[in-house]
Short mmCIF file of C-alpha atoms and ligand atoms in Angstrom, two decimals:
data_model
loop_
_atom_site.label_atom_id
_atom_site.label_comp_id
_atom_site.label_asym_id
_atom_site.label_seq_id
_atom_site.Cartn_x
_atom_site.Cartn_y
_atom_site.Cartn_z
CA MET A 1 43.15 51.17 24.39
CA GLU A 2 39.82 52.13 25.19
CA LYS A 3 38.22 54.54 22.70
CA LYS A 4 35.03 56.26 23.59
CA VAL A 5 32.72 56.40 20.62
CA ASN A 6 31.65 59.80 18.94
CA SER A 7 33.18 61.86 22.03
CA PHE A 8 36.56 63.29 21.62
CA ASN A 9 38.46 66.06 24.05
CA SER A 10 38.97 68.32 21.10
CA THR A 11 37.13 69.70 17.57
CA GLY A 12 40.36 68.79 15.89
CA ILE A 13 40.65 65.94 14.06
CA LEU A 14 43.05 64.04 11.48
CA TYR A 15 41.53 63.11 7.80
CA ILE A 16 44.24 59.79 6.81
CA ILE A 17 43.62 59.99 2.72
CA PRO A 18 44.34 57.89 0.67
CA THR A 19 46.19 59.21 -2.57
CA PRO A 20 47.12 58.17 -6.08
CA ILE A 21 49.98 54.51 -6.72
CA GLY A 22 51.01 55.47 -9.99
CA ASN A 23 47.59 57.03 -12.03
CA LEU A 24 46.87 60.60 -10.71
CA SER A 25 43.30 59.90 -11.48
CA ASP A 26 42.61 58.07 -8.88
CA ILE A 27 41.14 60.37 -6.38
CA THR A 28 38.45 60.27 -4.76
CA TYR A 29 35.96 64.24 -4.69
CA ARG A 30 36.14 64.01 -1.31
CA ALA A 31 39.98 63.49 -0.68
CA VAL A 32 40.30 66.88 -3.11
CA GLU A 33 37.17 67.97 -0.98
CA THR A 34 38.62 67.46 2.01
CA LEU A 35 42.45 68.31 1.15
CA LYS A 36 40.96 72.33 -0.17
CA ASN A 37 39.29 72.20 3.15
CA VAL A 38 41.22 71.17 5.82
CA ASN A 39 43.67 74.12 8.17
CA LEU A 40 47.08 71.76 7.12
CA ILE A 41 48.62 69.15 5.55
CA ALA A 42 51.15 67.07 6.98
CA ALA A 43 52.81 64.83 4.18
CA GLU A 44 55.42 62.47 3.73
CA ASN A 45 57.63 64.71 1.14
CA ILE A 46 56.33 67.99 0.05
CA TYR A 47 57.44 68.15 -2.84
CA HIS A 48 55.87 65.59 -4.21
CA THR A 49 52.43 66.23 -2.68
CA ASN A 50 52.42 69.43 -4.27
CA ILE A 51 52.38 68.27 -7.82
CA LEU A 52 49.05 65.98 -6.69
CA LEU A 53 47.83 69.53 -5.36
CA GLN A 54 48.68 71.11 -7.96
CA HIS A 55 47.04 68.88 -10.36
CA TYR A 56 44.30 69.25 -8.29
CA ASN A 57 43.97 73.44 -7.75
CA VAL A 58 44.19 72.20 -3.49
CA LYS A 59 45.79 75.24 -2.27
CA ASN A 60 47.05 74.69 1.23
CA ILE A 61 49.47 74.60 4.26
CA LEU A 62 51.86 72.29 3.89
CA ILE A 63 53.96 70.51 6.62
CA SER A 64 56.60 67.58 6.65
CA LEU A 65 56.34 64.21 8.44
CA ASN A 66 58.35 61.65 7.82
CA LYS A 67 60.02 58.52 8.82
CA ASP A 68 63.27 60.67 10.10
CA ASN A 69 60.03 63.64 11.61
CA GLU A 70 57.17 61.66 12.69
CA LYS A 71 57.76 61.88 16.22
CA THR A 72 58.22 65.98 16.47
CA GLN A 73 56.45 66.62 14.04
CA SER A 74 53.26 64.11 15.36
CA HIS A 75 53.72 67.14 18.60
CA TYR A 76 52.79 69.24 16.31
CA VAL A 77 50.05 68.06 14.85
CA ILE A 78 48.69 66.96 18.30
CA ASN A 79 49.08 70.68 19.39
CA LYS A 80 47.31 71.90 16.59
CA LEU A 81 44.09 68.87 17.07
CA LYS A 82 44.34 70.53 20.25
CA GLU A 83 43.39 73.44 18.88
CA GLY A 84 40.24 71.97 17.03
CA LYS A 85 42.11 72.36 13.36
CA LYS A 86 40.96 69.92 10.91
CA ILE A 87 44.94 68.12 9.59
CA ALA A 88 44.96 65.95 6.88
CA LEU A 89 47.37 63.31 6.41
CA VAL A 90 49.22 62.08 3.82
CA SER A 91 51.63 59.95 2.43
CA ASP A 92 53.89 59.34 -1.08
CA ALA A 93 51.30 57.31 -2.81
CA GLY A 94 48.68 55.03 -1.51
CA THR A 95 47.35 55.12 1.72
CA PRO A 96 49.49 56.55 4.57
CA VAL A 97 50.89 54.58 7.63
CA ILE A 98 50.90 51.01 5.54
CA ASN A 99 53.95 50.86 5.31
CA ASP A 100 54.46 55.04 5.35
CA PRO A 101 54.34 57.31 8.18
CA GLY A 102 51.97 58.01 10.29
CA TYR A 103 51.45 55.54 12.44
CA PHE A 104 53.61 57.20 15.60
CA LEU A 105 50.24 60.30 15.15
CA VAL A 106 47.51 58.29 14.94
CA LYS A 107 48.42 55.72 17.92
CA LYS A 108 48.99 59.70 20.40
CA CYS A 109 45.46 60.89 18.64
CA CYS A 110 43.75 57.51 19.54
CA TYR A 111 45.48 57.73 23.01
CA LEU A 112 44.36 61.26 23.34
CA ASN A 113 40.56 60.49 22.22
CA ILE A 114 41.32 63.45 19.46
CA LYS A 115 38.84 62.39 16.00
CA ILE A 116 40.47 60.65 13.46
CA VAL A 117 38.35 60.31 10.18
CA PRO A 118 39.95 57.90 7.52
CA LEU A 119 39.57 58.44 4.09
CA PRO A 120 38.82 54.95 2.02
CA GLY A 121 41.33 55.03 -0.84
CA PRO A 122 44.04 53.21 -3.00
CA CYS A 123 46.38 50.90 -1.99
CA ALA A 124 49.31 48.66 -3.12
CA ALA A 125 49.04 45.67 -1.65
CA ILE A 126 44.66 45.34 -1.60
CA THR A 127 44.75 46.63 -5.32
CA ALA A 128 47.56 44.04 -6.39
CA LEU A 129 45.22 41.27 -4.49
CA SER A 130 41.68 42.13 -6.20
CA ALA A 131 43.60 41.28 -9.52
CA SER A 132 45.47 38.55 -8.36
CA GLY A 133 42.76 35.44 -8.86
CA ILE A 134 44.20 33.97 -5.73
CA SER A 135 42.08 33.73 -2.58
CA THR A 136 41.13 36.76 -1.00
CA ASN A 137 38.80 34.58 1.57
CA ARG A 138 41.37 35.51 4.27
CA PHE A 139 44.68 37.47 3.92
CA CYS A 140 47.96 38.19 5.82
CA TYR A 141 49.91 41.41 4.86
CA GLU A 142 53.56 40.57 5.70
CA GLY A 143 54.63 44.64 4.49
CA PHE A 144 58.19 44.42 2.94
CA LEU A 145 60.50 41.49 2.72
CA PRO A 146 63.16 41.39 5.22
CA SER A 147 66.31 42.81 3.19
CA LYS A 148 68.61 40.61 4.76
CA LYS A 149 68.45 37.41 2.95
CA LYS A 150 69.03 35.54 6.44
CA ILE A 151 65.76 37.48 8.09
CA ARG A 152 64.01 36.88 4.56
CA CYS A 153 64.50 33.51 4.51
CA ASP A 154 63.99 32.62 8.12
CA LEU A 155 60.26 34.55 7.67
CA LEU A 156 59.25 32.59 5.00
CA ASN A 157 60.08 29.12 6.33
CA SER A 158 57.34 30.42 9.16
CA LEU A 159 55.65 30.81 6.18
CA LYS A 160 55.85 27.90 4.61
CA LYS A 161 52.40 26.38 6.13
CA GLU A 162 50.84 29.87 6.24
CA THR A 163 47.11 28.90 4.60
CA ARG A 164 46.30 32.75 4.16
CA THR A 165 47.48 34.22 0.70
CA MET A 166 50.04 36.54 1.51
CA ILE A 167 50.92 40.04 0.21
CA PHE A 168 54.93 41.45 0.15
CA TYR A 169 55.84 44.38 -0.53
CA GLU A 170 59.43 44.55 -3.36
CA SER A 171 62.33 46.19 -4.22
CA LYS A 172 62.84 45.60 -7.95
CA HIS A 173 66.91 45.37 -6.81
CA ARG A 174 65.89 41.92 -4.28
CA ILE A 175 63.10 41.03 -6.62
CA LEU A 176 64.85 37.45 -8.38
CA GLU A 177 66.68 37.24 -5.07
CA SER A 178 63.71 36.85 -3.68
CA ILE A 179 61.58 34.31 -6.08
CA ARG A 180 64.57 31.95 -5.62
CA ASP A 181 64.09 32.08 -1.69
CA ILE A 182 60.37 31.70 -1.77
CA ILE A 183 61.26 28.66 -4.01
CA GLU A 184 64.02 27.60 -1.88
CA LYS A 185 61.74 28.13 1.15
CA ILE A 186 58.51 27.26 0.46
CA ASP A 187 57.89 25.96 -2.71
CA GLU A 188 59.36 25.72 -6.00
CA ASN A 189 56.19 24.74 -7.16
CA ARG A 190 53.35 27.20 -5.40
CA HIS A 191 51.32 29.90 -7.41
CA LEU A 192 52.41 33.25 -6.45
CA VAL A 193 51.70 36.53 -8.39
CA VAL A 194 53.87 39.90 -9.23
CA ALA A 195 51.75 43.20 -9.86
CA LYS A 196 54.22 45.16 -11.30
CA GLU A 197 53.92 49.37 -11.51
CA ILE A 198 50.09 48.91 -11.05
CA THR A 199 47.84 51.70 -12.60
CA LYS A 200 50.68 53.33 -14.52
CA LYS A 201 51.97 52.58 -18.35
CA TRP A 202 54.88 49.82 -17.90
CA GLU A 203 51.96 47.80 -15.41
CA TYR A 204 51.50 44.03 -15.45
CA ILE A 205 49.78 41.75 -13.72
CA TYR A 206 51.50 37.42 -13.98
CA GLY A 207 50.62 34.33 -12.52
CA ALA A 208 52.66 31.19 -12.36
CA LYS A 209 54.33 29.34 -10.23
CA ALA A 210 57.24 30.77 -8.31
CA ASN A 211 60.28 28.18 -10.57
CA VAL A 212 58.53 29.30 -13.79
CA MET A 213 57.80 33.03 -12.28
CA LEU A 214 62.10 33.35 -12.22
CA SER A 215 62.32 31.98 -15.30
CA TRP A 216 59.73 34.58 -16.24
CA LEU A 217 61.76 37.12 -14.96
CA LYS A 218 64.79 37.29 -15.74
CA LYS A 219 63.29 36.06 -19.87
CA ASP A 220 63.05 40.01 -20.65
CA LYS A 221 65.23 42.50 -17.69
CA ASN A 222 62.56 45.30 -18.29
CA ARG A 223 60.00 42.41 -15.76
CA TYR A 224 62.17 43.42 -12.95
CA ASN A 225 64.58 46.03 -13.30
CA LYS A 226 62.97 49.14 -12.88
CA GLY A 227 59.43 50.13 -11.12
CA GLU A 228 57.30 49.29 -7.79
CA ILE A 229 56.31 45.58 -7.37
CA VAL A 230 53.68 43.02 -4.90
CA ILE A 231 54.11 39.54 -4.39
CA ILE A 232 51.51 37.61 -3.81
CA ILE A 233 52.19 34.26 -2.37
CA ASP A 234 48.80 31.37 -2.50
CA GLY A 235 48.17 29.95 1.04
CA PHE A 236 49.70 26.66 2.07
CA LYS A 237 47.32 24.10 0.55
CA GLU A 238 47.02 20.31 2.37
CA LEU A 239 47.10 17.97 -0.11
CA LYS A 240 43.82 16.14 -1.42
CA ASN A 241 45.68 12.72 -2.15
CA GLN A 242 42.65 11.45 -4.59
CA ASP A 243 45.58 8.63 -5.84
CA VAL A 244 47.33 8.09 -2.45
CA SER A 245 44.48 5.19 -0.31
CA GLU A 246 44.58 4.57 2.66
CA LYS A 247 46.32 0.55 1.71
CA VAL A 248 49.34 3.22 -0.01
CA ILE A 249 49.22 4.45 2.98
CA ASN A 250 49.89 1.44 5.12
CA THR A 251 52.09 0.15 2.88
CA PHE A 252 54.17 3.45 2.89
CA LYS A 253 53.82 3.24 6.61
CA ILE A 254 55.30 -0.38 7.62
CA LEU A 255 58.42 0.30 4.71
CA ARG A 256 58.99 3.00 6.40
CA ASN A 257 59.64 1.77 9.99
CA PHE A 258 62.91 0.35 7.74
CA LEU A 259 63.56 2.56 5.11
CA SER A 260 64.55 6.17 4.16
CA SER A 261 61.29 8.39 2.82
CA LYS A 262 62.63 8.24 -0.12
CA GLN A 263 62.70 4.54 -0.25
CA SER A 264 59.34 3.78 0.70
CA VAL A 265 57.69 6.60 -1.38
CA LEU A 266 59.55 4.66 -4.43
CA ILE A 267 58.33 0.76 -3.36
CA ALA A 268 55.30 1.90 -2.05
CA SER A 269 53.91 3.25 -5.48
CA LYS A 270 55.47 0.79 -7.54
CA ILE A 271 53.37 -1.66 -5.56
CA HIS A 272 50.31 -0.30 -5.65
CA LYS A 273 51.27 0.78 -9.23
CA ILE A 274 50.56 5.31 -8.51
CA LYS A 275 52.47 8.17 -9.39
CA LYS A 276 55.20 8.37 -7.06
CA ASN A 277 55.08 12.23 -6.57
CA ASN A 278 51.89 12.16 -5.38
CA LEU A 279 52.95 9.91 -1.96
CA TYR A 280 56.14 11.86 -2.04
CA LYS A 281 53.99 14.72 -1.36
CA TYR A 282 52.21 13.18 1.05
CA ALA A 283 55.39 12.04 3.49
CA ILE A 284 56.83 15.45 3.14
CA THR A 285 53.68 16.83 4.47
CA LYS A 286 52.85 14.53 7.14
CA GLU A 287 56.43 14.03 8.19
CA ASP A 288 56.69 17.26 8.23
CA LYS A 289 54.28 17.51 10.67
N1 SAM B 301 51.19 53.58 2.06
C1 SAM B 301 51.30 52.66 0.99
C2 SAM B 301 50.09 51.69 -0.41
O1 SAM B 301 48.93 51.74 0.55
O2 SAM B 301 50.28 50.80 -1.16
C3 SAM B 301 52.48 51.37 0.04
C4 SAM B 301 54.26 52.61 0.44
S1 SAM B 301 55.81 51.98 0.60
C5 SAM B 301 56.48 52.67 1.23
C6 SAM B 301 55.55 51.59 -1.43
C7 SAM B 301 55.52 50.18 -1.68
O3 SAM B 301 54.02 49.96 -1.95
C8 SAM B 301 56.59 49.68 -3.21
O4 SAM B 301 57.41 50.20 -2.94
C9 SAM B 301 56.01 48.74 -3.62
O5 SAM B 301 56.07 47.62 -3.28
C10 SAM B 301 54.39 48.94 -3.28
N2 SAM B 301 53.91 50.18 -4.23
C11 SAM B 301 53.36 50.69 -4.70
N3 SAM B 301 53.08 51.61 -5.31
C12 SAM B 301 52.82 50.35 -5.92
C13 SAM B 301 52.46 50.59 -7.29
N4 SAM B 301 51.69 51.79 -8.13
N5 SAM B 301 52.50 49.13 -8.04
C14 SAM B 301 53.47 47.62 -7.49
N6 SAM B 301 53.83 48.04 -6.21
C15 SAM B 301 53.35 49.65 -5.43
#
C-alpha cells in the first residue's frame, strides 16, 4: 500500500496510545497530554479506560471500539478524522493493535491517507523480552498460542527449528498444557522464560529448560493459576559438536548403512569413547533434515 510521506488527505490525526500493563505509573507524559487534548478517545473498554483517565485527571469523551464493534466504530472514527478531528486509540493494556483491537482502523487510515501518530510505550511482549536473558537480536512475535491442542502442537512443531527467539502470549488456563506441548514438540531441554504479571505485585520472570519449568510451575499453584503470562522460547541452535569429530561421524555413517540410528550412535560412541548423547544429538539434527 503506497503512502505519501507528510501529505495527508485531512487534518485529522489518529494517535495510537499505549497504556500501562499493570502499574498505572507506566504511562508517558506525552500519552497523558495527548489523551487530554484529543477530541475523542476510542477505547477497547470504556469502564477500564475511565479508571486510568481518573487517575490522571483526564476528562474527555470516550467511545467504545472493541473486537465486536470494530468495523462499525472504525467507520465512525474515520468520518470524524475526515472532519479534521484528533482521535486517540487505546486498549485495555499495552499497545493497541498488538493482539488488541485497532488493526482495521489503522489499515483504513493508511488506505485513506489519514495521518497516524503512534506513541511509544508499554507492550508485554517487549517488556518480557528485555528481561528474559534470551537473545534479543532476532525475534518473532507469535501472539497467543492457539487454544486448540492440535493447532497448537502443529504450530510448535513448525517452529522446532526456528532460530529466532519466539515470543508468545499465554493464558493461565493453558500454561501447563502448553509447556507440556513445548516439551513434546520442540525439546524438553529448550531454554524458555515465563514472565508473569509484569509490573504487578506478583511479578516473576523465571527461566529454565522446558522440563524443569514444568516441574517448577507445578510445585506451586500460585505460579500458574492466576494472572497474565508471556512465554519466551530460545531459538533453535545448531549443535557445536566439539566431541563429534569427523572420524566419529564417518564411523556413524558407515554403521548407519546397516543399523538403526540408535544402534549406530551406541556403537560409534563406544568405539571412539565419546558421550553417546553428543553423537545422538548430532544424528537427530542431521537425520531430521
Ligand atoms: N496489547 C497488549 C500488549 O501490548 O502487550 C497485549 C494485549 S493481549 C489481549 C493480553 C495478553 O498480553 C495477556 O493475556 C498476556 O499474555 C499478555 N500480558 C498483558 N499484560 C501482561 C503482564 N502484565 N504480564 C504478563 N503478560 C501480560
